[in-house]
Amino acid sequence: MKARGLIIAAHGRQYLVEFSDGSTRLCFPRGKKSELACGDHVEVAATADGQGVIEKTGERSSLLYRSNEFRQKLIAANVSQILIVVATEPSFSDTLVTRCLVAADSQDIRPLIVLNKCDLTDRLPAARESLASYRSLGYAVIELSARDGADTLRPHLKGETSVLVGQSGMGKSTLLNALVPGANAATREISEALDTGKHTTTHARLYHLDAETHLIDSPGLQEFGLHHLDLHTLEAAFPEFGPHLGRCRFRDCHHDREPDCALRGALARGEIDPRRFECYQMLRTEVA
Ligand code: GDP
Ligand code: ZN
């Protein structure tokens, strides 16, 4: 028996595949090297033990992944939107937000920054201030308190396949549970099944909010390496650089110490946020 399915949970080389009748099956890829992600469409050959072998992967409209100098790690496939969860408290990493935005841009995934824990009103002004530069660049920011529900977010999810990312502590699990009641418990159950008993929740997992609205929860992100990107993709992901690109004296300008660098000029005039520029330089040494 062969059937098409959707990967709804991924952990190492084990995948939980869901079929159109709603049934699921634990599956393994045929090849040693093939790497798949939550959200991938696959073709499965059932095996006698109730499991399955993944024989084929469908084309992907997007693939979100991170990488360091040694390896890459798939986060989610076929997503149209990335929800970057930050909070008023604890403080979030600007660098990580920019990394998520760059990764999203490189795959044509729409980013949405979700500022959680807005009920902590004494922390709210500072958090808004740190997000102001993203807003002014045109990135959408939504404010909510996941503890009180996620109704402000819901309309933005409709018809999309969204992936939730964020550093741990930002309230991602609370938000997931507000969107999909019982999700955390279900995730724990699946984790246990995949992990044969170990209590971890480090698996990506896909939930259906309705027939055309899906949500992928990814394990908490502390780092988001982008070694796989090229320089052009990186520069293009900084919208504020746009007007200045191609205007440096040297065509291969590193925007570092070269004379007549258009980006440094814009930086000096206050047209580019120094924190974003610093982040760009860090990423540049990573992809170079
Ligand atoms: P995760 O590590 O990102 O999954 O974060 P959790 O969902 O476990 O939340 C981390 C902490 O923040 C927990 O103590 C939550 O109760 C708390 N938290 C989550 N959402 C909110 C919120 O909207 N308001 C407040 N005040 N606390 C929240
Ligand atoms: Zn330059």
PDB file of C-alpha atoms and ligand atoms in Angstrom:
ATOM      1  CA  MET A   1       0.000   0.000   0.000  1.00  0.00           C
ATOM      2  CA  LYS A   2       1.285   3.441  -0.909  1.00  0.00           C
ATOM      3  CA  ALA A   3      -0.273   6.664   0.294  1.00  0.00           C
ATOM      4  CA  ARG A   4       0.393  10.361   0.337  1.00  0.00           C
ATOM      5  CA  GLY A   5       0.629  12.001   3.692  1.00  0.00           C
ATOM      6  CA  LEU A   6       1.797  14.999   5.644  1.00  0.00           C
ATOM      7  CA  ILE A   7       4.566  15.003   8.247  1.00  0.00           C
ATOM      8  CA  ILE A   8       2.959  16.306  11.423  1.00  0.00           C
ATOM      9  CA  ALA A   9       5.786  15.545  13.840  1.00  0.00           C
ATOM     10  CA  ALA A  10       9.493  15.219  13.309  1.00  0.00           C
ATOM     11  CA  HIS A  11      12.108  13.954  15.659  1.00  0.00           C
ATOM     12  CA  GLY A  12      15.506  12.869  14.431  1.00  0.00           C
ATOM     13  CA  ARG A  13      14.882  10.327  11.700  1.00  0.00           C
ATOM     14  CA  GLN A  14      11.412   9.441  12.908  1.00  0.00           C
ATOM     15  CA  TYR A  15       8.399  11.102  11.415  1.00  0.00           C
ATOM     16  CA  LEU A  16       4.749  10.914  12.246  1.00  0.00           C
ATOM     17  CA  VAL A  17       2.816  11.032   8.986  1.00  0.00           C
ATOM     18  CA  GLU A  18      -0.875  11.885   8.780  1.00  0.00           C
ATOM     19  CA  PHE A  19      -3.036  10.578   5.951  1.00  0.00           C
ATOM     20  CA  SER A  20      -6.174  12.016   4.400  1.00  0.00           C
ATOM     21  CA  ASP A  21      -8.432   9.756   6.487  1.00  0.00           C
ATOM     22  CA  GLY A  22      -6.884  11.233   9.628  1.00  0.00           C
ATOM     23  CA  SER A  23      -4.889   8.144  10.542  1.00  0.00           C
ATOM     24  CA  THR A  24      -1.211   8.433  11.422  1.00  0.00           C
ATOM     25  CA  ARG A  25       1.789   6.190  11.079  1.00  0.00           C
ATOM     26  CA  LEU A  26       5.339   6.308  12.384  1.00  0.00           C
ATOM     27  CA  CYS A  27       7.616   6.460   9.345  1.00  0.00           C
ATOM     28  CA  PHE A  28      11.281   6.378   8.478  1.00  0.00           C
ATOM     29  CA  PRO A  29      12.997   7.725   5.384  1.00  0.00           C
ATOM     30  CA  ARG A  30      14.294   5.206   2.849  1.00  0.00           C
ATOM     31  CA  GLY A  31      17.664   6.817   2.248  1.00  0.00           C
ATOM     32  CA  LYS A  32      20.272   7.292   4.941  1.00  0.00           C
ATOM     33  CA  LYS A  33      20.767  10.937   4.165  1.00  0.00           C
ATOM     34  CA  SER A  34      17.319  12.223   3.369  1.00  0.00           C
ATOM     35  CA  GLU A  35      16.202  14.875   5.802  1.00  0.00           C
ATOM     36  CA  LEU A  36      12.612  15.860   6.115  1.00  0.00           C
ATOM     37  CA  ALA A  37      10.688  18.391   8.120  1.00  0.00           C
ATOM     38  CA  CYS A  38       7.351  18.932   9.720  1.00  0.00           C
ATOM     39  CA  GLY A  39       5.042  20.181   6.975  1.00  0.00           C
ATOM     40  CA  ASP A  40       6.597  18.041   4.242  1.00  0.00           C
ATOM     41  CA  HIS A  41       4.303  16.155   1.877  1.00  0.00           C
ATOM     42  CA  VAL A  42       5.486  12.602   1.475  1.00  0.00           C
ATOM     43  CA  GLU A  43       4.663   9.308  -0.174  1.00  0.00           C
ATOM     44  CA  VAL A  44       4.700   6.393   2.201  1.00  0.00           C
ATOM     45  CA  ALA A  45       4.841   2.660   1.708  1.00  0.00           C
ATOM     46  CA  ALA A  46       3.208   0.915   4.632  1.00  0.00           C
ATOM     47  CA  THR A  47       5.159  -1.831   6.323  1.00  0.00           C
ATOM     48  CA  ALA A  48       3.715  -4.904   8.010  1.00  0.00           C
ATOM     49  CA  ASP A  49       4.532  -3.702  11.533  1.00  0.00           C
ATOM     50  CA  GLY A  50       2.124  -0.785  11.213  1.00  0.00           C
ATOM     51  CA  GLN A  51       4.891   1.649  10.379  1.00  0.00           C
ATOM     52  CA  GLY A  52       5.944   3.101   7.058  1.00  0.00           C
ATOM     53  CA  VAL A  53       8.828   3.956   4.788  1.00  0.00           C
ATOM     54  CA  ILE A  54       8.973   7.408   3.238  1.00  0.00           C
ATOM     55  CA  GLU A  55       9.769   6.863  -0.409  1.00  0.00           C
ATOM     56  CA  LYS A  56       9.299  10.310  -1.870  1.00  0.00           C
ATOM     57  CA  THR A  57       9.082  13.923  -0.768  1.00  0.00           C
ATOM     58  CA  GLY A  58       6.864  16.409  -2.547  1.00  0.00           C
ATOM     59  CA  GLU A  59       8.107  19.754  -3.779  1.00  0.00           C
ATOM     60  CA  ARG A  60       8.438  22.392  -1.108  1.00  0.00           C
ATOM     61  CA  SER A  61       7.086  25.908  -1.398  1.00  0.00           C
ATOM     62  CA  SER A  62       9.445  26.941   1.386  1.00  0.00           C
ATOM     63  CA  LEU A  63      11.938  25.398   3.745  1.00  0.00           C
ATOM     64  CA  LEU A  64      12.945  27.099   6.948  1.00  0.00           C
ATOM     65  CA  TYR A  65      16.234  25.868   8.339  1.00  0.00           C
ATOM     66  CA  ARG A  66      19.246  26.926  10.270  1.00  0.00           C
ATOM     67  CA  SER A  67      22.848  25.891   9.951  1.00  0.00           C
ATOM     68  CA  ASN A  68      26.233  26.207  11.558  1.00  0.00           C
ATOM     69  CA  GLU A  69      29.552  25.411   9.884  1.00  0.00           C
ATOM     70  CA  PHE A  70      28.995  21.685  10.295  1.00  0.00           C
ATOM     71  CA  ARG A  71      25.409  20.884   9.634  1.00  0.00           C
ATOM     72  CA  GLN A  72      21.962  22.152   8.940  1.00  0.00           C
ATOM     73  CA  LYS A  73      18.792  21.626  10.877  1.00  0.00           C
ATOM     74  CA  LEU A  74      15.410  21.744   9.225  1.00  0.00           C
ATOM     75  CA  ILE A  75      12.746  23.663  11.128  1.00  0.00           C
ATOM     76  CA  ALA A  76       9.625  23.452   8.969  1.00  0.00           C
ATOM     77  CA  ALA A  77       8.566  22.958   5.368  1.00  0.00           C
ATOM     78  CA  ASN A  78       5.830  24.610   3.307  1.00  0.00           C
ATOM     79  CA  VAL A  79       5.079  27.398   5.745  1.00  0.00           C
ATOM     80  CA  SER A  80       3.773  30.725   4.484  1.00  0.00           C
ATOM     81  CA  GLN A  81       4.256  32.675   7.680  1.00  0.00           C
ATOM     82  CA  ILE A  82       6.650  32.778  10.606  1.00  0.00           C
ATOM     83  CA  LEU A  83       5.500  33.960  14.018  1.00  0.00           C
ATOM     84  CA  ILE A  84       8.471  35.344  15.906  1.00  0.00           C
ATOM     85  CA  VAL A  85       7.488  35.285  19.563  1.00  0.00           C
ATOM     86  CA  VAL A  86       9.160  37.834  21.841  1.00  0.00           C
ATOM     87  CA  ALA A  87       8.069  39.103  25.240  1.00  0.00           C
ATOM     88  CA  THR A  88       8.108  42.151  27.445  1.00  0.00           C
ATOM     89  CA  GLU A  89      10.002  39.982  29.897  1.00  0.00           C
ATOM     90  CA  PRO A  90      12.583  38.435  29.918  1.00  0.00           C
ATOM     91  CA  SER A  91      14.310  40.625  27.369  1.00  0.00           C
ATOM     92  CA  PHE A  92      14.678  39.085  23.953  1.00  0.00           C
ATOM     93  CA  SER A  93      17.629  38.863  21.606  1.00  0.00           C
ATOM     94  CA  ASP A  94      17.573  41.461  18.841  1.00  0.00           C
ATOM     95  CA  THR A  95      20.027  39.370  16.918  1.00  0.00           C
ATOM     96  CA  LEU A  96      17.755  36.371  17.023  1.00  0.00           C
ATOM     97  CA  VAL A  97      14.804  38.407  15.770  1.00  0.00           C
ATOM     98  CA  THR A  98      16.869  39.723  12.869  1.00  0.00           C
ATOM     99  CA  ARG A  99      18.110  36.217  12.096  1.00  0.00           C
ATOM    100  CA  CYS A 100      14.519  34.981  11.938  1.00  0.00           C
ATOM    101  CA  LEU A 101      13.574  37.896   9.677  1.00  0.00           C
ATOM    102  CA  VAL A 102      16.496  37.194   7.353  1.00  0.00           C
ATOM    103  CA  ALA A 103      15.704  33.483   7.201  1.00  0.00           C
ATOM    104  CA  ALA A 104      12.068  34.308   6.446  1.00  0.00           C
ATOM    105  CA  ASP A 105      13.002  36.735   3.692  1.00  0.00           C
ATOM    106  CA  SER A 106      15.322  34.202   2.082  1.00  0.00           C
ATOM    107  CA  GLN A 107      12.395  31.803   1.675  1.00  0.00           C
ATOM    108  CA  ASP A 108       9.683  34.352   0.910  1.00  0.00           C
ATOM    109  CA  ILE A 109       7.959  33.581   4.188  1.00  0.00           C
ATOM    110  CA  ARG A 110       5.929  36.420   5.677  1.00  0.00           C
ATOM    111  CA  PRO A 111       7.167  37.410   9.138  1.00  0.00           C
ATOM    112  CA  LEU A 112       4.925  38.491  11.982  1.00  0.00           C
ATOM    113  CA  ILE A 113       6.460  39.593  15.267  1.00  0.00           C
ATOM    114  CA  VAL A 114       4.315  38.664  18.255  1.00  0.00           C
ATOM    115  CA  LEU A 115       4.979  40.648  21.418  1.00  0.00           C
ATOM    116  CA  ASN A 116       3.709  38.526  24.288  1.00  0.00           C
ATOM    117  CA  LYS A 117       3.104  39.281  27.986  1.00  0.00           C
ATOM    118  CA  CYS A 118       1.689  42.733  27.301  1.00  0.00           C
ATOM    119  CA  ASP A 119      -0.160  42.471  30.613  1.00  0.00           C
ATOM    120  CA  LEU A 120       3.185  43.309  32.245  1.00  0.00           C
ATOM    121  CA  THR A 121       2.471  46.981  31.685  1.00  0.00           C
ATOM    122  CA  ASP A 122       5.545  48.354  33.420  1.00  0.00           C
ATOM    123  CA  ARG A 123       7.702  46.466  30.913  1.00  0.00           C
ATOM    124  CA  LEU A 124       5.615  47.349  27.886  1.00  0.00           C
ATOM    125  CA  PRO A 125       7.109  50.757  26.944  1.00  0.00           C
ATOM    126  CA  ALA A 126      10.656  49.368  26.882  1.00  0.00           C
ATOM    127  CA  ALA A 127       9.584  46.391  24.780  1.00  0.00           C
ATOM    128  CA  ARG A 128       7.742  48.657  22.337  1.00  0.00           C
ATOM    129  CA  GLU A 129      10.823  50.829  22.139  1.00  0.00           C
ATOM    130  CA  SER A 130      13.012  47.845  21.227  1.00  0.00           C
ATOM    131  CA  LEU A 131      10.534  46.845  18.534  1.00  0.00           C
ATOM    132  CA  ALA A 132      10.137  50.358  17.125  1.00  0.00           C
ATOM    133  CA  SER A 133      12.932  49.937  14.592  1.00  0.00           C
ATOM    134  CA  TYR A 134      11.283  46.789  13.196  1.00  0.00           C
ATOM    135  CA  ARG A 135       7.943  48.544  12.943  1.00  0.00           C
ATOM    136  CA  SER A 136       9.492  51.469  11.136  1.00  0.00           C
ATOM    137  CA  LEU A 137      11.018  49.037   8.635  1.00  0.00           C
ATOM    138  CA  GLY A 138       7.527  47.807   7.897  1.00  0.00           C
ATOM    139  CA  TYR A 139       7.482  44.569   9.871  1.00  0.00           C
ATOM    140  CA  ALA A 140       4.134  43.765  11.407  1.00  0.00           C
ATOM    141  CA  VAL A 141       4.012  43.556  15.189  1.00  0.00           C
ATOM    142  CA  ILE A 142       1.090  42.165  17.170  1.00  0.00           C
ATOM    143  CA  GLU A 143       0.690  42.669  20.899  1.00  0.00           C
ATOM    144  CA  LEU A 144      -1.028  40.169  23.145  1.00  0.00           C
ATOM    145  CA  SER A 145      -0.995  38.293  26.420  1.00  0.00           C
ATOM    146  CA  ALA A 146      -1.047  34.610  25.662  1.00  0.00           C
ATOM    147  CA  ARG A 147      -2.206  34.020  29.205  1.00  0.00           C
ATOM    148  CA  ASP A 148      -5.468  35.793  28.358  1.00  0.00           C
ATOM    149  CA  GLY A 149      -5.853  34.153  24.956  1.00  0.00           C
ATOM    150  CA  ALA A 150      -4.726  34.638  21.385  1.00  0.00           C
ATOM    151  CA  ASP A 151      -7.781  36.148  19.729  1.00  0.00           C
ATOM    152  CA  THR A 152      -5.867  39.143  18.341  1.00  0.00           C
ATOM    153  CA  LEU A 153      -3.571  36.737  16.531  1.00  0.00           C
ATOM    154  CA  ARG A 154      -6.167  34.345  15.136  1.00  0.00           C
ATOM    155  CA  PRO A 155      -7.278  36.442  12.129  1.00  0.00           C
ATOM    156  CA  HIS A 156      -3.659  36.666  10.967  1.00  0.00           C
ATOM    157  CA  LEU A 157      -3.369  32.890  10.873  1.00  0.00           C
ATOM    158  CA  LYS A 158      -6.435  32.222   8.736  1.00  0.00           C
ATOM    159  CA  GLY A 159      -5.568  30.296   5.593  1.00  0.00           C
ATOM    160  CA  GLU A 160      -1.851  30.288   6.408  1.00  0.00           C
ATOM    161  CA  THR A 161       0.570  27.622   7.507  1.00  0.00           C
ATOM    162  CA  SER A 162       2.445  29.394  10.261  1.00  0.00           C
ATOM    163  CA  VAL A 163       5.467  28.323  12.232  1.00  0.00           C
ATOM    164  CA  LEU A 164       6.011  29.476  15.802  1.00  0.00           C
ATOM    165  CA  VAL A 165       9.586  30.309  16.753  1.00  0.00           C
ATOM    166  CA  GLY A 166      11.075  31.955  19.795  1.00  0.00           C
ATOM    167  CA  GLN A 167      13.618  31.756  22.556  1.00  0.00           C
ATOM    168  CA  SER A 168      12.462  29.735  25.496  1.00  0.00           C
ATOM    169  CA  GLY A 169      10.732  31.775  28.165  1.00  0.00           C
ATOM    170  CA  MET A 170       8.923  34.058  25.713  1.00  0.00           C
ATOM    171  CA  GLY A 171       5.656  32.191  26.232  1.00  0.00           C
ATOM    172  CA  LYS A 172       5.541  30.119  23.070  1.00  0.00           C
ATOM    173  CA  SER A 173       3.974  27.099  24.782  1.00  0.00           C
ATOM    174  CA  THR A 174       1.398  29.292  26.470  1.00  0.00           C
ATOM    175  CA  LEU A 175       0.567  30.851  23.102  1.00  0.00           C
ATOM    176  CA  LEU A 176       0.343  27.470  21.415  1.00  0.00           C
ATOM    177  CA  ASN A 177      -2.026  26.259  24.083  1.00  0.00           C
ATOM    178  CA  ALA A 178      -4.191  29.348  23.676  1.00  0.00           C
ATOM    179  CA  LEU A 179      -4.439  28.650  19.943  1.00  0.00           C
ATOM    180  CA  VAL A 180      -4.763  24.880  20.197  1.00  0.00           C
ATOM    181  CA  PRO A 181      -6.245  23.885  23.544  1.00  0.00           C
ATOM    182  CA  GLY A 182      -4.658  20.674  24.723  1.00  0.00           C
ATOM    183  CA  ALA A 183      -1.713  21.045  22.350  1.00  0.00           C
ATOM    184  CA  ASN A 184       0.941  20.899  25.011  1.00  0.00           C
ATOM    185  CA  ALA A 185      -0.465  17.714  26.477  1.00  0.00           C
ATOM    186  CA  ALA A 186      -0.775  16.163  23.007  1.00  0.00           C
ATOM    187  CA  THR A 187       2.792  17.144  22.207  1.00  0.00           C
ATOM    188  CA  ARG A 188       4.005  15.524  25.377  1.00  0.00           C
ATOM    189  CA  GLU A 189       2.212  12.350  24.460  1.00  0.00           C
ATOM    190  CA  ILE A 190       3.695  12.245  20.988  1.00  0.00           C
ATOM    191  CA  SER A 191       7.123  13.069  22.310  1.00  0.00           C
ATOM    192  CA  GLU A 192       6.874  10.153  24.624  1.00  0.00           C
ATOM    193  CA  ALA A 193       5.801   7.854  21.816  1.00  0.00           C
ATOM    194  CA  LEU A 194       8.616   9.016  19.547  1.00  0.00           C
ATOM    195  CA  ASP A 195      11.128   9.038  22.314  1.00  0.00           C
ATOM    196  CA  THR A 196      10.049   5.826  23.959  1.00  0.00           C
ATOM    197  CA  GLY A 197       9.439   7.426  27.294  1.00  0.00           C
ATOM    198  CA  LYS A 198      11.863  10.310  27.584  1.00  0.00           C
ATOM    199  CA  HIS A 199      10.100  13.448  28.668  1.00  0.00           C
ATOM    200  CA  THR A 200      11.149  15.978  26.136  1.00  0.00           C
ATOM    201  CA  THR A 201       9.162  18.334  23.991  1.00  0.00           C
ATOM    202  CA  THR A 202      11.863  19.162  21.507  1.00  0.00           C
ATOM    203  CA  HIS A 203       9.934  18.025  18.469  1.00  0.00           C
ATOM    204  CA  ALA A 204       8.396  20.076  15.742  1.00  0.00           C
ATOM    205  CA  ARG A 205       4.673  19.417  15.541  1.00  0.00           C
ATOM    206  CA  LEU A 206       1.949  20.467  13.136  1.00  0.00           C
ATOM    207  CA  TYR A 207      -1.602  21.305  14.279  1.00  0.00           C
ATOM    208  CA  HIS A 208      -4.674  21.943  12.180  1.00  0.00           C
ATOM    209  CA  LEU A 209      -6.609  25.007  13.334  1.00  0.00           C
ATOM    210  CA  ASP A 210      -9.134  24.366  10.571  1.00  0.00           C
ATOM    211  CA  ALA A 211      -9.078  22.742   7.139  1.00  0.00           C
ATOM    212  CA  GLU A 212      -6.811  25.394   5.611  1.00  0.00           C
ATOM    213  CA  THR A 213      -5.132  26.896   8.662  1.00  0.00           C
ATOM    214  CA  HIS A 214      -2.144  25.122  10.143  1.00  0.00           C
ATOM    215  CA  LEU A 215       0.345  25.855  12.850  1.00  0.00           C
ATOM    216  CA  ILE A 216       3.766  24.295  13.333  1.00  0.00           C
ATOM    217  CA  ASP A 217       5.382  24.533  16.727  1.00  0.00           C
ATOM    218  CA  SER A 218       9.149  24.327  16.570  1.00  0.00           C
ATOM    219  CA  PRO A 219      11.431  23.559  19.483  1.00  0.00           C
ATOM    220  CA  GLY A 220      12.652  26.667  21.332  1.00  0.00           C
ATOM    221  CA  LEU A 221      15.355  28.480  19.431  1.00  0.00           C
ATOM    222  CA  GLN A 222      18.388  29.807  21.232  1.00  0.00           C
ATOM    223  CA  GLU A 223      20.471  30.166  18.122  1.00  0.00           C
ATOM    224  CA  PHE A 224      19.715  30.516  14.465  1.00  0.00           C
ATOM    225  CA  GLY A 225      22.820  30.052  12.338  1.00  0.00           C
ATOM    226  CA  LEU A 226      22.591  31.205   8.747  1.00  0.00           C
ATOM    227  CA  HIS A 227      25.768  29.809   7.234  1.00  0.00           C
ATOM    228  CA  HIS A 228      23.843  28.559   4.236  1.00  0.00           C
ATOM    229  CA  LEU A 229      22.875  31.993   2.937  1.00  0.00           C
ATOM    230  CA  ASP A 230      24.815  33.899   0.299  1.00  0.00           C
ATOM    231  CA  LEU A 231      25.794  37.552   0.564  1.00  0.00           C
ATOM    232  CA  HIS A 232      23.233  38.749  -1.921  1.00  0.00           C
ATOM    233  CA  THR A 233      20.376  37.055  -0.072  1.00  0.00           C
ATOM    234  CA  LEU A 234      21.655  38.492   3.189  1.00  0.00           C
ATOM    235  CA  GLU A 235      21.851  42.078   1.928  1.00  0.00           C
ATOM    236  CA  ALA A 236      18.465  41.801   0.272  1.00  0.00           C
ATOM    237  CA  ALA A 237      16.925  40.822   3.616  1.00  0.00           C
ATOM    238  CA  PHE A 238      17.733  44.237   5.077  1.00  0.00           C
ATOM    239  CA  PRO A 239      15.118  46.485   3.482  1.00  0.00           C
ATOM    240  CA  GLU A 240      16.796  49.628   4.839  1.00  0.00           C
ATOM    241  CA  PHE A 241      19.907  48.826   2.783  1.00  0.00           C
ATOM    242  CA  GLY A 242      17.974  48.833  -0.471  1.00  0.00           C
ATOM    243  CA  PRO A 243      18.436  52.470  -1.504  1.00  0.00           C
ATOM    244  CA  HIS A 244      22.183  52.296  -0.810  1.00  0.00           C
ATOM    245  CA  LEU A 245      23.184  48.988  -2.354  1.00  0.00           C
ATOM    246  CA  GLY A 246      25.331  49.343  -5.459  1.00  0.00           C
ATOM    247  CA  ARG A 247      26.349  52.874  -4.479  1.00  0.00           C
ATOM    248  CA  CYS A 248      29.596  52.108  -2.697  1.00  0.00           C
ATOM    249  CA  ARG A 249      32.839  53.174  -4.443  1.00  0.00           C
ATOM    250  CA  PHE A 250      33.928  49.546  -4.734  1.00  0.00           C
ATOM    251  CA  ARG A 251      31.642  47.011  -6.289  1.00  0.00           C
ATOM    252  CA  ASP A 252      32.793  44.313  -3.894  1.00  0.00           C
ATOM    253  CA  CYS A 253      32.609  46.628  -0.861  1.00  0.00           C
ATOM    254  CA  HIS A 254      32.436  44.757   2.441  1.00  0.00           C
ATOM    255  CA  HIS A 255      30.857  47.842   4.027  1.00  0.00           C
ATOM    256  CA  ASP A 256      33.606  47.603   6.570  1.00  0.00           C
ATOM    257  CA  ARG A 257      36.549  50.013   6.230  1.00  0.00           C
ATOM    258  CA  GLU A 258      36.370  50.872   2.549  1.00  0.00           C
ATOM    259  CA  PRO A 259      36.292  54.562   1.577  1.00  0.00           C
ATOM    260  CA  ASP A 260      33.017  55.956   0.211  1.00  0.00           C
ATOM    261  CA  CYS A 261      30.881  53.126   1.479  1.00  0.00           C
ATOM    262  CA  ALA A 262      27.247  54.054   0.896  1.00  0.00           C
ATOM    263  CA  LEU A 263      25.982  51.884   3.753  1.00  0.00           C
ATOM    264  CA  ARG A 264      28.417  53.411   6.244  1.00  0.00           C
ATOM    265  CA  GLY A 265      27.395  56.823   4.983  1.00  0.00           C
ATOM    266  CA  ALA A 266      23.746  56.005   5.660  1.00  0.00           C
ATOM    267  CA  LEU A 267      24.721  54.665   9.065  1.00  0.00           C
ATOM    268  CA  ALA A 268      26.578  57.893   9.891  1.00  0.00           C
ATOM    269  CA  ARG A 269      23.535  59.940   8.821  1.00  0.00           C
ATOM    270  CA  GLY A 270      21.337  57.866  11.135  1.00  0.00           C
ATOM    271  CA  GLU A 271      19.393  56.300   8.266  1.00  0.00           C
ATOM    272  CA  ILE A 272      20.375  52.783   9.322  1.00  0.00           C
ATOM    273  CA  ASP A 273      19.898  51.526  12.868  1.00  0.00           C
ATOM    274  CA  PRO A 274      23.368  50.769  14.322  1.00  0.00           C
ATOM    275  CA  ARG A 275      22.106  47.592  16.014  1.00  0.00           C
ATOM    276  CA  ARG A 276      20.808  46.269  12.710  1.00  0.00           C
ATOM    277  CA  PHE A 277      24.085  47.161  11.030  1.00  0.00           C
ATOM    278  CA  GLU A 278      26.042  45.379  13.724  1.00  0.00           C
ATOM    279  CA  CYS A 279      23.847  42.347  13.252  1.00  0.00           C
ATOM    280  CA  TYR A 280      24.393  42.501   9.507  1.00  0.00           C
ATOM    281  CA  GLN A 281      28.162  42.541   9.998  1.00  0.00           C
ATOM    282  CA  MET A 282      27.974  39.549  12.289  1.00  0.00           C
ATOM    283  CA  LEU A 283      25.900  37.665   9.723  1.00  0.00           C
ATOM    284  CA  ARG A 284      28.218  38.727   6.939  1.00  0.00           C
ATOM    285  CA  THR A 285      31.228  37.083   8.572  1.00  0.00           C
ATOM    286  CA  GLU A 286      29.050  34.008   9.082  1.00  0.00           C
ATOM    287  CA  VAL A 287      28.006  33.627   5.452  1.00  0.00           C
ATOM    288  CA  ALA A 288      31.270  34.860   3.866  1.00  0.00           C
TER     289      ALA A 288
HETATM  290  P1  GDP B   1       8.196  29.067  26.349  1.00  0.00           P
HETATM  291  O1  GDP B   1       9.471  28.658  26.979  1.00  0.00           O
HETATM  292  O2  GDP B   1       8.422  30.119  25.315  1.00  0.00           O
HETATM  293  O3  GDP B   1       7.376  27.942  25.836  1.00  0.00           O
HETATM  294  O4  GDP B   1       7.385  29.845  27.476  1.00  0.00           O
HETATM  295  P2  GDP B   1       6.170  29.371  28.419  1.00  0.00           P
HETATM  296  O5  GDP B   1       4.907  29.323  27.662  1.00  0.00           O
HETATM  297  O6  GDP B   1       6.574  28.182  29.187  1.00  0.00           O
HETATM  298  O7  GDP B   1       6.121  30.658  29.355  1.00  0.00           O
HETATM  299  C1  GDP B   1       7.233  31.107  30.107  1.00  0.00           C
HETATM  300  C2  GDP B   1       6.711  31.844  31.332  1.00  0.00           C
HETATM  301  O8  GDP B   1       6.021  33.026  30.931  1.00  0.00           O
HETATM  302  C3  GDP B   1       5.702  31.014  32.130  1.00  0.00           C
HETATM  303  O9  GDP B   1       5.917  31.255  33.481  1.00  0.00           O
HETATM  304  C4  GDP B   1       4.367  31.567  31.666  1.00  0.00           C
HETATM  305  O10 GDP B   1       3.363  31.415  32.646  1.00  0.00           O
HETATM  306  C5  GDP B   1       4.700  33.020  31.437  1.00  0.00           C
HETATM  307  N1  GDP B   1       3.785  33.639  30.453  1.00  0.00           N
HETATM  308  C6  GDP B   1       3.424  33.148  29.249  1.00  0.00           C
HETATM  309  N2  GDP B   1       2.555  33.993  28.640  1.00  0.00           N
HETATM  310  C7  GDP B   1       2.361  35.030  29.490  1.00  0.00           C
HETATM  311  C8  GDP B   1       1.567  36.226  29.438  1.00  0.00           C
HETATM  312  O11 GDP B   1       0.838  36.518  28.486  1.00  0.00           O
HETATM  313  N3  GDP B   1       1.676  37.060  30.503  1.00  0.00           N
HETATM  314  C9  GDP B   1       2.461  36.791  31.577  1.00  0.00           C
HETATM  315  N4  GDP B   1       2.493  37.670  32.557  1.00  0.00           N
HETATM  316  N5  GDP B   1       3.186  35.669  31.666  1.00  0.00           N
HETATM  317  C10 GDP B   1       3.154  34.800  30.644  1.00  0.00           C
HETATM  318 ZN    ZN B   2      29.946  49.584   1.198  1.00  0.00          ZN
END
